[in-house]
mmCIF file with all atom_site columns, C-alpha atoms in Angstrom:
data_model
loop_
_atom_site.group_PDB
_atom_site.id
_atom_site.type_symbol
_atom_site.label_atom_id
_atom_site.label_alt_id
_atom_site.label_comp_id
_atom_site.label_asym_id
_atom_site.label_entity_id
_atom_site.label_seq_id
_atom_site.pdbx_PDB_ins_code
_atom_site.Cartn_x
_atom_site.Cartn_y
_atom_site.Cartn_z
_atom_site.occupancy
_atom_site.B_iso_or_equiv
_atom_site.pdbx_formal_charge
_atom_site.auth_seq_id
_atom_site.auth_comp_id
_atom_site.auth_asym_id
_atom_site.auth_atom_id
_atom_site.pdbx_PDB_model_num
ATOM 1   C CA . SER A 1 1   ? 86.541  109.000 99.044  1.00 46.00 ? 1   SER A CA 1
ATOM 2   C CA . GLN A 1 2   ? 85.657  106.639 101.848 1.00 50.00 ? 2   GLN A CA 1
ATOM 3   C CA . GLN A 1 3   ? 88.500  108.204 103.753 1.00 65.00 ? 3   GLN A CA 1
ATOM 4   C CA . GLY A 1 4   ? 87.996  108.672 107.345 1.00 71.00 ? 4   GLY A CA 1
ATOM 5   C CA . GLU A 1 5   ? 88.910  112.390 108.484 1.00 84.00 ? 5   GLU A CA 1
ATOM 6   C CA . GLU A 1 6   ? 89.797  112.970 111.667 1.00 88.00 ? 6   GLU A CA 1
ATOM 7   C CA . ASP A 1 7   ? 89.563  116.194 113.833 1.00 89.00 ? 7   ASP A CA 1
ATOM 8   C CA . PRO A 1 8   ? 91.907  117.723 115.737 1.00 93.00 ? 8   PRO A CA 1
ATOM 9   C CA . GLN A 1 9   ? 94.810  116.906 113.637 1.00 93.00 ? 9   GLN A CA 1
ATOM 10  C CA . ALA A 1 10  ? 96.936  117.657 117.045 1.00 95.00 ? 10  ALA A CA 1
ATOM 11  C CA . LEU A 1 11  ? 95.782  117.766 120.446 1.00 96.00 ? 11  LEU A CA 1
ATOM 12  C CA . SER A 1 12  ? 97.573  118.759 123.581 1.00 97.00 ? 12  SER A CA 1
ATOM 13  C CA . ILE A 1 13  ? 96.310  118.348 127.071 1.00 97.00 ? 13  ILE A CA 1
ATOM 14  C CA . GLN A 1 14  ? 97.635  118.007 130.919 1.00 97.00 ? 14  GLN A CA 1
ATOM 15  C CA . GLU A 1 15  ? 98.256  114.747 132.586 1.00 97.00 ? 15  GLU A CA 1
ATOM 16  C CA . GLY A 1 16  ? 94.784  113.837 134.137 1.00 97.00 ? 16  GLY A CA 1
ATOM 17  C CA . GLU A 1 17  ? 92.661  115.793 131.536 1.00 98.00 ? 17  GLU A CA 1
ATOM 18  C CA . ASN A 1 18  ? 90.339  113.758 129.105 1.00 98.00 ? 18  ASN A CA 1
ATOM 19  C CA . ALA A 1 19  ? 91.218  113.914 125.243 1.00 97.00 ? 19  ALA A CA 1
ATOM 20  C CA . THR A 1 20  ? 88.485  113.415 122.660 1.00 97.00 ? 20  THR A CA 1
ATOM 21  C CA . MET A 1 21  ? 89.056  112.823 119.168 1.00 97.00 ? 21  MET A CA 1
ATOM 22  C CA . ASN A 1 22  ? 86.542  112.787 116.111 1.00 97.00 ? 22  ASN A CA 1
ATOM 23  C CA . CYS A 1 23  ? 86.256  110.615 113.073 1.00 96.00 ? 23  CYS A CA 1
ATOM 24  C CA . SER A 1 24  ? 84.105  111.466 110.048 1.00 96.00 ? 24  SER A CA 1
ATOM 25  C CA . TYR A 1 25  ? 83.598  109.365 106.859 1.00 95.00 ? 25  TYR A CA 1
ATOM 26  C CA . LYS A 1 26  ? 81.460  109.357 103.839 1.00 93.00 ? 26  LYS A CA 1
ATOM 27  C CA . THR A 1 27  ? 80.151  105.766 103.224 1.00 90.00 ? 27  THR A CA 1
ATOM 28  C CA . SER A 1 28  ? 77.984  103.053 104.956 1.00 91.00 ? 28  SER A CA 1
ATOM 29  C CA . ILE A 1 29  ? 80.440  101.011 107.105 1.00 92.00 ? 29  ILE A CA 1
ATOM 30  C CA . ASN A 1 30  ? 80.775  97.369  108.333 1.00 91.00 ? 30  ASN A CA 1
ATOM 31  C CA . ASN A 1 31  ? 82.659  98.688  111.398 1.00 93.00 ? 31  ASN A CA 1
ATOM 32  C CA . LEU A 1 32  ? 85.221  101.201 112.754 1.00 95.00 ? 32  LEU A CA 1
ATOM 33  C CA . GLN A 1 33  ? 88.438  100.716 114.427 1.00 96.00 ? 33  GLN A CA 1
ATOM 34  C CA . TRP A 1 34  ? 90.758  103.120 116.384 1.00 97.00 ? 34  TRP A CA 1
ATOM 35  C CA . TYR A 1 35  ? 94.230  102.361 116.276 1.00 97.00 ? 35  TYR A CA 1
ATOM 36  C CA . ARG A 1 36  ? 97.339  104.062 118.177 1.00 98.00 ? 36  ARG A CA 1
ATOM 37  C CA . GLN A 1 37  ? 100.697 104.619 116.953 1.00 97.00 ? 37  GLN A CA 1
ATOM 38  C CA . ASN A 1 38  ? 103.458 105.372 118.964 1.00 96.00 ? 38  ASN A CA 1
ATOM 39  C CA . SER A 1 39  ? 106.564 107.460 117.356 1.00 92.00 ? 39  SER A CA 1
ATOM 40  C CA . GLY A 1 40  ? 107.941 105.493 114.610 1.00 91.00 ? 40  GLY A CA 1
ATOM 41  C CA . ARG A 1 41  ? 106.388 102.228 115.646 1.00 94.00 ? 41  ARG A CA 1
ATOM 42  C CA . GLY A 1 42  ? 103.638 100.149 114.090 1.00 95.00 ? 42  GLY A CA 1
ATOM 43  C CA . LEU A 1 43  ? 99.801  100.407 114.916 1.00 96.00 ? 43  LEU A CA 1
ATOM 44  C CA . VAL A 1 44  ? 98.167  98.901  117.615 1.00 97.00 ? 44  VAL A CA 1
ATOM 45  C CA . HIS A 1 45  ? 94.391  98.072  117.837 1.00 96.00 ? 45  HIS A CA 1
ATOM 46  C CA . LEU A 1 46  ? 92.555  99.650  120.572 1.00 97.00 ? 46  LEU A CA 1
ATOM 47  C CA . ILE A 1 47  ? 88.752  98.863  119.985 1.00 96.00 ? 47  ILE A CA 1
ATOM 48  C CA . LEU A 1 48  ? 86.189  98.076  117.062 1.00 95.00 ? 48  LEU A CA 1
ATOM 49  C CA . ILE A 1 49  ? 82.599  99.114  117.105 1.00 96.00 ? 49  ILE A CA 1
ATOM 50  C CA . ARG A 1 50  ? 80.214  97.592  114.926 1.00 94.00 ? 50  ARG A CA 1
ATOM 51  C CA . SER A 1 51  ? 77.914  99.457  112.648 1.00 94.00 ? 51  SER A CA 1
ATOM 52  C CA . ASN A 1 52  ? 74.827  98.336  114.983 1.00 95.00 ? 52  ASN A CA 1
ATOM 53  C CA . GLU A 1 53  ? 76.518  99.399  118.225 1.00 97.00 ? 53  GLU A CA 1
ATOM 54  C CA . ARG A 1 54  ? 76.465  102.854 119.315 1.00 97.00 ? 54  ARG A CA 1
ATOM 55  C CA . GLU A 1 55  ? 79.063  103.117 122.412 1.00 98.00 ? 55  GLU A CA 1
ATOM 56  C CA . LYS A 1 56  ? 81.963  100.756 123.540 1.00 97.00 ? 56  LYS A CA 1
ATOM 57  C CA . HIS A 1 57  ? 84.276  100.987 126.400 1.00 96.00 ? 57  HIS A CA 1
ATOM 58  C CA . SER A 1 58  ? 87.501  99.468  127.378 1.00 96.00 ? 58  SER A CA 1
ATOM 59  C CA . GLY A 1 59  ? 89.439  100.453 130.283 1.00 97.00 ? 59  GLY A CA 1
ATOM 60  C CA . ARG A 1 60  ? 89.717  104.066 129.976 1.00 97.00 ? 60  ARG A CA 1
ATOM 61  C CA . LEU A 1 61  ? 88.640  104.259 126.484 1.00 98.00 ? 61  LEU A CA 1
ATOM 62  C CA . ARG A 1 62  ? 85.131  105.129 125.413 1.00 98.00 ? 62  ARG A CA 1
ATOM 63  C CA . VAL A 1 63  ? 84.000  104.869 121.732 1.00 98.00 ? 63  VAL A CA 1
ATOM 64  C CA . THR A 1 64  ? 80.669  106.242 120.358 1.00 98.00 ? 64  THR A CA 1
ATOM 65  C CA . LEU A 1 65  ? 79.253  105.595 117.032 1.00 98.00 ? 65  LEU A CA 1
ATOM 66  C CA . ASP A 1 66  ? 76.664  107.746 115.027 1.00 97.00 ? 66  ASP A CA 1
ATOM 67  C CA . THR A 1 67  ? 76.035  106.232 111.738 1.00 96.00 ? 67  THR A CA 1
ATOM 68  C CA . SER A 1 68  ? 73.420  108.649 110.622 1.00 96.00 ? 68  SER A CA 1
ATOM 69  C CA . LYS A 1 69  ? 76.090  111.787 111.109 1.00 96.00 ? 69  LYS A CA 1
ATOM 70  C CA . LYS A 1 70  ? 78.899  109.125 109.743 1.00 96.00 ? 70  LYS A CA 1
ATOM 71  C CA . SER A 1 71  ? 80.855  109.916 112.699 1.00 97.00 ? 71  SER A CA 1
ATOM 72  C CA . SER A 1 72  ? 82.794  108.630 115.617 1.00 97.00 ? 72  SER A CA 1
ATOM 73  C CA . SER A 1 73  ? 84.565  109.865 118.811 1.00 98.00 ? 73  SER A CA 1
ATOM 74  C CA . LEU A 1 74  ? 86.987  108.281 120.986 1.00 98.00 ? 74  LEU A CA 1
ATOM 75  C CA . LEU A 1 75  ? 87.563  109.469 124.596 1.00 98.00 ? 75  LEU A CA 1
ATOM 76  C CA . ILE A 1 76  ? 90.558  108.914 126.631 1.00 98.00 ? 76  ILE A CA 1
ATOM 77  C CA . THR A 1 77  ? 89.633  109.658 130.347 1.00 98.00 ? 77  THR A CA 1
ATOM 78  C CA . ALA A 1 78  ? 92.210  110.725 132.949 1.00 98.00 ? 78  ALA A CA 1
ATOM 79  C CA . SER A 1 79  ? 95.181  110.618 130.338 1.00 97.00 ? 79  SER A CA 1
ATOM 80  C CA . ARG A 1 80  ? 98.645  109.873 131.116 1.00 97.00 ? 80  ARG A CA 1
ATOM 81  C CA . ALA A 1 81  ? 102.010 110.886 129.585 1.00 97.00 ? 81  ALA A CA 1
ATOM 82  C CA . ALA A 1 82  ? 101.991 107.419 128.408 1.00 97.00 ? 82  ALA A CA 1
ATOM 83  C CA . ASP A 1 83  ? 99.097  108.037 126.124 1.00 98.00 ? 83  ASP A CA 1
ATOM 84  C CA . THR A 1 84  ? 101.108 110.368 123.886 1.00 98.00 ? 84  THR A CA 1
ATOM 85  C CA . ALA A 1 85  ? 100.659 109.106 120.365 1.00 97.00 ? 85  ALA A CA 1
ATOM 86  C CA . SER A 1 86  ? 99.073  109.081 117.186 1.00 97.00 ? 86  SER A CA 1
ATOM 87  C CA . TYR A 1 87  ? 95.570  107.972 117.132 1.00 97.00 ? 87  TYR A CA 1
ATOM 88  C CA . PHE A 1 88  ? 93.902  106.577 113.895 1.00 96.00 ? 88  PHE A CA 1
ATOM 89  C CA . CYS A 1 89  ? 90.383  105.703 113.019 1.00 96.00 ? 89  CYS A CA 1
ATOM 90  C CA . ALA A 1 90  ? 89.659  103.140 110.174 1.00 95.00 ? 90  ALA A CA 1
ATOM 91  C CA . ILE A 1 91  ? 86.741  102.188 108.743 1.00 94.00 ? 91  ILE A CA 1
ATOM 92  C CA . SER A 1 92  ? 85.834  98.464  107.148 1.00 90.00 ? 92  SER A CA 1
ATOM 93  C CA . ALA A 1 93  ? 83.479  98.957  104.377 1.00 85.00 ? 93  ALA A CA 1
ATOM 94  C CA . GLY A 1 94  ? 82.342  96.963  101.440 1.00 76.00 ? 94  GLY A CA 1
ATOM 95  C CA . SER A 1 95  ? 82.763  93.073  101.241 1.00 73.00 ? 95  SER A CA 1
ATOM 96  C CA . SER A 1 96  ? 84.184  91.640  104.470 1.00 66.00 ? 96  SER A CA 1
ATOM 97  C CA . ASN A 1 97  ? 86.220  88.972  102.908 1.00 75.00 ? 97  ASN A CA 1
ATOM 98  C CA . THR A 1 98  ? 89.047  91.169  102.114 1.00 84.00 ? 98  THR A CA 1
ATOM 99  C CA . GLY A 1 99  ? 89.326  92.965  105.682 1.00 86.00 ? 99  GLY A CA 1
ATOM 100 C CA . LYS A 1 100 ? 90.657  96.111  103.812 1.00 89.00 ? 100 LYS A CA 1
ATOM 101 C CA . LEU A 1 101 ? 90.612  98.891  106.072 1.00 92.00 ? 101 LEU A CA 1
ATOM 102 C CA . ILE A 1 102 ? 90.803  102.732 105.277 1.00 92.00 ? 102 ILE A CA 1
ATOM 103 C CA . PHE A 1 103 ? 92.542  104.802 107.478 1.00 93.00 ? 103 PHE A CA 1
ATOM 104 C CA . GLY A 1 104 ? 92.232  108.633 108.465 1.00 92.00 ? 104 GLY A CA 1
ATOM 105 C CA . GLN A 1 105 ? 95.182  110.961 108.784 1.00 92.00 ? 105 GLN A CA 1
ATOM 106 C CA . GLY A 1 106 ? 95.179  110.499 112.550 1.00 94.00 ? 106 GLY A CA 1
ATOM 107 C CA . THR A 1 107 ? 95.250  112.820 115.546 1.00 96.00 ? 107 THR A CA 1
ATOM 108 C CA . THR A 1 108 ? 98.494  113.440 117.246 1.00 96.00 ? 108 THR A CA 1
ATOM 109 C CA . LEU A 1 109 ? 97.908  113.680 121.364 1.00 97.00 ? 109 LEU A CA 1
ATOM 110 C CA . GLN A 1 110 ? 100.344 115.061 123.507 1.00 98.00 ? 110 GLN A CA 1
ATOM 111 C CA . VAL A 1 111 ? 99.583  114.401 127.099 1.00 97.00 ? 111 VAL A CA 1
ATOM 112 C CA . LYS A 1 112 ? 102.231 116.688 129.222 1.00 96.00 ? 112 LYS A CA 1
ATOM 113 C CA . PRO A 1 113 ? 103.224 115.423 132.967 1.00 92.00 ? 113 PRO A CA 1
ATOM 114 C CA . SER B 2 1   ? 100.739 83.434  120.266 1.00 83.00 ? 1   SER B CA 1
ATOM 115 C CA . GLN B 2 2   ? 100.949 85.316  117.034 1.00 86.00 ? 2   GLN B CA 1
ATOM 116 C CA . THR B 2 3   ? 104.014 87.653  115.938 1.00 92.00 ? 3   THR B CA 1
ATOM 117 C CA . ILE B 2 4   ? 104.688 89.540  112.894 1.00 96.00 ? 4   ILE B CA 1
ATOM 118 C CA . HIS B 2 5   ? 108.296 90.446  111.787 1.00 96.00 ? 5   HIS B CA 1
ATOM 119 C CA . GLN B 2 6   ? 109.575 92.924  109.298 1.00 97.00 ? 6   GLN B CA 1
ATOM 120 C CA . TRP B 2 7   ? 113.165 93.542  107.979 1.00 95.00 ? 7   TRP B CA 1
ATOM 121 C CA . PRO B 2 8   ? 115.063 95.406  107.837 1.00 96.00 ? 8   PRO B CA 1
ATOM 122 C CA . ALA B 2 9   ? 114.078 98.216  110.296 1.00 96.00 ? 9   ALA B CA 1
ATOM 123 C CA . THR B 2 10  ? 115.690 100.791 108.173 1.00 97.00 ? 10  THR B CA 1
ATOM 124 C CA . LEU B 2 11  ? 116.916 101.120 104.790 1.00 97.00 ? 11  LEU B CA 1
ATOM 125 C CA . VAL B 2 12  ? 118.619 103.897 102.690 1.00 98.00 ? 12  VAL B CA 1
ATOM 126 C CA . GLN B 2 13  ? 118.860 103.419 99.250  1.00 97.00 ? 13  GLN B CA 1
ATOM 127 C CA . PRO B 2 14  ? 119.884 105.395 96.008  1.00 98.00 ? 14  PRO B CA 1
ATOM 128 C CA . VAL B 2 15  ? 117.467 106.423 93.305  1.00 97.00 ? 15  VAL B CA 1
ATOM 129 C CA . GLY B 2 16  ? 117.011 103.502 90.481  1.00 97.00 ? 16  GLY B CA 1
ATOM 130 C CA . SER B 2 17  ? 118.212 100.801 92.877  1.00 97.00 ? 17  SER B CA 1
ATOM 131 C CA . PRO B 2 18  ? 116.146 97.868  93.901  1.00 97.00 ? 18  PRO B CA 1
ATOM 132 C CA . LEU B 2 19  ? 113.974 96.905  96.837  1.00 97.00 ? 19  LEU B CA 1
ATOM 133 C CA . SER B 2 20  ? 112.933 93.985  98.636  1.00 97.00 ? 20  SER B CA 1
ATOM 134 C CA . LEU B 2 21  ? 111.061 94.413  101.945 1.00 98.00 ? 21  LEU B CA 1
ATOM 135 C CA . GLU B 2 22  ? 109.951 91.045  103.888 1.00 97.00 ? 22  GLU B CA 1
ATOM 136 C CA . CYS B 2 23  ? 107.319 90.130  106.346 1.00 98.00 ? 23  CYS B CA 1
ATOM 137 C CA . THR B 2 24  ? 106.443 87.079  108.105 1.00 98.00 ? 24  THR B CA 1
ATOM 138 C CA . VAL B 2 25  ? 103.824 86.125  110.228 1.00 97.00 ? 25  VAL B CA 1
ATOM 139 C CA . GLU B 2 26  ? 104.022 83.342  113.064 1.00 95.00 ? 26  GLU B CA 1
ATOM 140 C CA . GLY B 2 27  ? 101.489 81.315  115.217 1.00 93.00 ? 27  GLY B CA 1
ATOM 141 C CA . THR B 2 28  ? 98.705  81.388  112.785 1.00 91.00 ? 28  THR B CA 1
ATOM 142 C CA . SER B 2 29  ? 97.882  79.984  109.466 1.00 90.00 ? 29  SER B CA 1
ATOM 143 C CA . ASN B 2 30  ? 96.072  81.507  106.113 1.00 92.00 ? 30  ASN B CA 1
ATOM 144 C CA . PRO B 2 31  ? 95.885  84.948  107.303 1.00 93.00 ? 31  PRO B CA 1
ATOM 145 C CA . ASN B 2 32  ? 95.151  87.858  105.137 1.00 94.00 ? 32  ASN B CA 1
ATOM 146 C CA . LEU B 2 33  ? 98.196  90.038  104.634 1.00 96.00 ? 33  LEU B CA 1
ATOM 147 C CA . TYR B 2 34  ? 98.642  93.660  103.736 1.00 96.00 ? 34  TYR B CA 1
ATOM 148 C CA . TRP B 2 35  ? 101.381 96.232  102.766 1.00 97.00 ? 35  TRP B CA 1
ATOM 149 C CA . TYR B 2 36  ? 100.774 100.056 103.703 1.00 96.00 ? 36  TYR B CA 1
ATOM 150 C CA . ARG B 2 37  ? 102.945 103.080 103.164 1.00 95.00 ? 37  ARG B CA 1
ATOM 151 C CA . GLN B 2 38  ? 102.851 105.973 105.524 1.00 95.00 ? 38  GLN B CA 1
ATOM 152 C CA . ALA B 2 39  ? 104.273 109.361 104.680 1.00 89.00 ? 39  ALA B CA 1
ATOM 153 C CA . ALA B 2 40  ? 105.523 111.638 107.473 1.00 84.00 ? 40  ALA B CA 1
ATOM 154 C CA . GLY B 2 41  ? 102.748 112.739 109.830 1.00 80.00 ? 41  GLY B CA 1
ATOM 155 C CA . ARG B 2 42  ? 100.190 111.291 107.589 1.00 83.00 ? 42  ARG B CA 1
ATOM 156 C CA . GLY B 2 43  ? 97.722  108.466 107.721 1.00 88.00 ? 43  GLY B CA 1
ATOM 157 C CA . LEU B 2 44  ? 98.316  104.853 105.914 1.00 93.00 ? 44  LEU B CA 1
ATOM 158 C CA . GLN B 2 45  ? 97.717  104.009 102.518 1.00 92.00 ? 45  GLN B CA 1
ATOM 159 C CA . LEU B 2 46  ? 96.996  100.580 101.595 1.00 93.00 ? 46  LEU B CA 1
ATOM 160 C CA . LEU B 2 47  ? 99.241  99.290  98.833  1.00 95.00 ? 47  LEU B CA 1
ATOM 161 C CA . PHE B 2 48  ? 98.741  95.709  98.367  1.00 95.00 ? 48  PHE B CA 1
ATOM 162 C CA . TYR B 2 49  ? 96.710  93.137  100.116 1.00 94.00 ? 49  TYR B CA 1
ATOM 163 C CA . SER B 2 50  ? 96.570  89.264  99.827  1.00 95.00 ? 50  SER B CA 1
ATOM 164 C CA . VAL B 2 51  ? 94.040  86.649  100.812 1.00 92.00 ? 51  VAL B CA 1
ATOM 165 C CA . GLY B 2 52  ? 96.153  83.517  100.078 1.00 92.00 ? 52  GLY B CA 1
ATOM 166 C CA . ILE B 2 53  ? 99.213  82.191  98.161  1.00 93.00 ? 53  ILE B CA 1
ATOM 167 C CA . GLY B 2 54  ? 100.298 83.876  95.174  1.00 89.00 ? 54  GLY B CA 1
ATOM 168 C CA . GLN B 2 55  ? 97.163  86.069  95.486  1.00 93.00 ? 55  GLN B CA 1
ATOM 169 C CA . ILE B 2 56  ? 97.829  89.715  95.319  1.00 95.00 ? 56  ILE B CA 1
ATOM 170 C CA . SER B 2 57  ? 95.618  92.955  94.971  1.00 93.00 ? 57  SER B CA 1
ATOM 171 C CA . SER B 2 58  ? 96.820  96.481  94.059  1.00 91.00 ? 58  SER B CA 1
ATOM 172 C CA . GLU B 2 59  ? 95.331  99.208  95.750  1.00 88.00 ? 59  GLU B CA 1
ATOM 173 C CA . VAL B 2 60  ? 97.300  101.919 93.891  1.00 82.00 ? 60  VAL B CA 1
ATOM 174 C CA . PRO B 2 61  ? 99.346  101.921 90.511  1.00 66.00 ? 61  PRO B CA 1
ATOM 175 C CA . GLN B 2 62  ? 102.495 102.928 91.063  1.00 78.00 ? 62  GLN B CA 1
ATOM 176 C CA . ASN B 2 63  ? 106.477 101.558 91.191  1.00 87.00 ? 63  ASN B CA 1
ATOM 177 C CA . LEU B 2 64  ? 105.871 98.723  93.631  1.00 94.00 ? 64  LEU B CA 1
ATOM 178 C CA . SER B 2 65  ? 105.049 95.172  93.581  1.00 96.00 ? 65  SER B CA 1
ATOM 179 C CA . ALA B 2 66  ? 104.005 92.643  96.185  1.00 97.00 ? 66  ALA B CA 1
ATOM 180 C CA . SER B 2 67  ? 104.272 88.912  96.105  1.00 97.00 ? 67  SER B CA 1
ATOM 181 C CA . ARG B 2 68  ? 103.361 86.055  98.535  1.00 97.00 ? 68  ARG B CA 1
ATOM 182 C CA . PRO B 2 69  ? 105.453 83.022  97.945  1.00 95.00 ? 69  PRO B CA 1
ATOM 183 C CA . GLN B 2 70  ? 104.452 81.138  101.146 1.00 95.00 ? 70  GLN B CA 1
ATOM 184 C CA . ASP B 2 71  ? 101.227 81.336  103.453 1.00 95.00 ? 71  ASP B CA 1
ATOM 185 C CA . ARG B 2 72  ? 102.867 83.682  105.994 1.00 96.00 ? 72  ARG B CA 1
ATOM 186 C CA . GLN B 2 73  ? 105.438 85.493  103.805 1.00 97.00 ? 73  GLN B CA 1
ATOM 187 C CA . PHE B 2 74  ? 104.684 88.731  102.033 1.00 97.00 ? 74  PHE B CA 1
ATOM 188 C CA . ILE B 2 75  ? 107.253 90.796  100.044 1.00 97.00 ? 75  ILE B CA 1
ATOM 189 C CA . LEU B 2 76  ? 107.073 94.263  98.766  1.00 97.00 ? 76  LEU B CA 1
ATOM 190 C CA . SER B 2 77  ? 109.529 94.657  95.871  1.00 97.00 ? 77  SER B CA 1
ATOM 191 C CA . SER B 2 78  ? 110.583 97.552  93.383  1.00 96.00 ? 78  SER B CA 1
ATOM 192 C CA . LYS B 2 79  ? 112.618 97.182  90.326  1.00 95.00 ? 79  LYS B CA 1
ATOM 193 C CA . LYS B 2 80  ? 114.165 100.814 90.512  1.00 96.00 ? 80  LYS B CA 1
ATOM 194 C CA . LEU B 2 81  ? 113.112 102.953 93.450  1.00 96.00 ? 81  LEU B CA 1
ATOM 195 C CA . LEU B 2 82  ? 112.037 106.839 93.027  1.00 95.00 ? 82  LEU B CA 1
ATOM 196 C CA . LEU B 2 83  ? 112.210 109.481 95.371  1.00 95.00 ? 83  LEU B CA 1
ATOM 197 C CA . SER B 2 84  ? 108.638 109.051 96.213  1.00 92.00 ? 84  SER B CA 1
ATOM 198 C CA . ASP B 2 85  ? 108.959 105.621 97.353  1.00 94.00 ? 85  ASP B CA 1
ATOM 199 C CA . SER B 2 86  ? 110.687 107.163 100.591 1.00 95.00 ? 86  SER B CA 1
ATOM 200 C CA . GLY B 2 87  ? 108.391 106.235 103.731 1.00 95.00 ? 87  GLY B CA 1
ATOM 201 C CA . PHE B 2 88  ? 107.202 104.007 106.234 1.00 97.00 ? 88  PHE B CA 1
ATOM 202 C CA . TYR B 2 89  ? 106.199 100.803 105.250 1.00 97.00 ? 89  TYR B CA 1
ATOM 203 C CA . LEU B 2 90  ? 104.065 98.744  107.539 1.00 97.00 ? 90  LEU B CA 1
ATOM 204 C CA . CYS B 2 91  ? 102.794 95.263  107.318 1.00 98.00 ? 91  CYS B CA 1
ATOM 205 C CA . ALA B 2 92  ? 99.487  93.715  108.908 1.00 97.00 ? 92  ALA B CA 1
ATOM 206 C CA . TRP B 2 93  ? 98.039  90.463  109.157 1.00 96.00 ? 93  TRP B CA 1
ATOM 207 C CA . LYS B 2 94  ? 94.060  89.176  110.216 1.00 93.00 ? 94  LYS B CA 1
ATOM 208 C CA . LYS B 2 95  ? 92.780  86.224  110.825 1.00 87.00 ? 95  LYS B CA 1
ATOM 209 C CA . TRP B 2 96  ? 90.826  85.417  107.579 1.00 70.00 ? 96  TRP B CA 1
ATOM 210 C CA . GLU B 2 97  ? 87.830  84.291  109.215 1.00 70.00 ? 97  GLU B CA 1
ATOM 211 C CA . GLN B 2 98  ? 87.212  86.729  112.025 1.00 66.00 ? 98  GLN B CA 1
ATOM 212 C CA . SER B 2 99  ? 86.953  90.181  112.447 1.00 72.00 ? 99  SER B CA 1
ATOM 213 C CA . ASP B 2 100 ? 88.641  92.867  110.699 1.00 79.00 ? 100 ASP B CA 1
ATOM 214 C CA . THR B 2 101 ? 91.378  93.593  113.483 1.00 91.00 ? 101 THR B CA 1
ATOM 215 C CA . GLN B 2 102 ? 94.411  93.910  112.108 1.00 94.00 ? 102 GLN B CA 1
ATOM 216 C CA . TYR B 2 103 ? 97.723  93.579  113.932 1.00 95.00 ? 103 TYR B CA 1
ATOM 217 C CA . PHE B 2 104 ? 101.065 95.554  112.427 1.00 97.00 ? 104 PHE B CA 1
ATOM 218 C CA . GLY B 2 105 ? 104.746 94.687  112.207 1.00 97.00 ? 105 GLY B CA 1
ATOM 219 C CA . PRO B 2 106 ? 106.978 97.467  113.568 1.00 97.00 ? 106 PRO B CA 1
ATOM 220 C CA . GLY B 2 107 ? 107.672 98.838  109.954 1.00 97.00 ? 107 GLY B CA 1
ATOM 221 C CA . THR B 2 108 ? 110.614 99.365  107.946 1.00 97.00 ? 108 THR B CA 1
ATOM 222 C CA . ARG B 2 109 ? 111.684 102.911 107.437 1.00 97.00 ? 109 ARG B CA 1
ATOM 223 C CA . LEU B 2 110 ? 112.903 103.488 104.086 1.00 97.00 ? 110 LEU B CA 1
ATOM 224 C CA . THR B 2 111 ? 114.812 106.707 102.709 1.00 97.00 ? 111 THR B CA 1
ATOM 225 C CA . VAL B 2 112 ? 115.592 107.313 98.835  1.00 96.00 ? 112 VAL B CA 1
ATOM 226 C CA . LEU B 2 113 ? 118.171 109.721 97.915  1.00 96.00 ? 113 LEU B CA 1
#
């Protein structure tokens, strides 16, 4: 399966701490993306990192990609209670015309105030 | 700006009844469109995608079908619902000529009893 696998499945931290989530996959990719989902809502795109990139930043988010290990990590710095949500990695592989994404099972993050 | 709508937001249907979920996108043309299903506490499973009017690709053989009667309209249907069809259904779109970033609708919560 090309599906991304995320670790940990659940994470609980205090406000102000950093949160790190990991994603592993099994195939060559075009890019890897991270999405966020608040409970009962649709997903929101956070960041995209291409296969030839190693690190990317967006505000309090830092994403790394190691294609040799087929893994990526998402770091949220100085977490806030509002960051409480599920986070999913999604990989784009194969033909880019379809835009198909394969999603992981997600990491549920709880940030305690 | 682009927006994506899904309706209904919530649906409770008896086993064996038909289903029609609708998704429409505004503010863009010729988008790629996607239907996903999400089981409770799980990741997203791609059901169907479409790169143009009347063109549907099925990812998982099952009790569902999809149609794209207009450029920005995507419909998910079933003739007879099963208990296993319960879940959270998400529609998404992306610009066909650009990156793989997908934009999600608010979702439909389907409960089959």
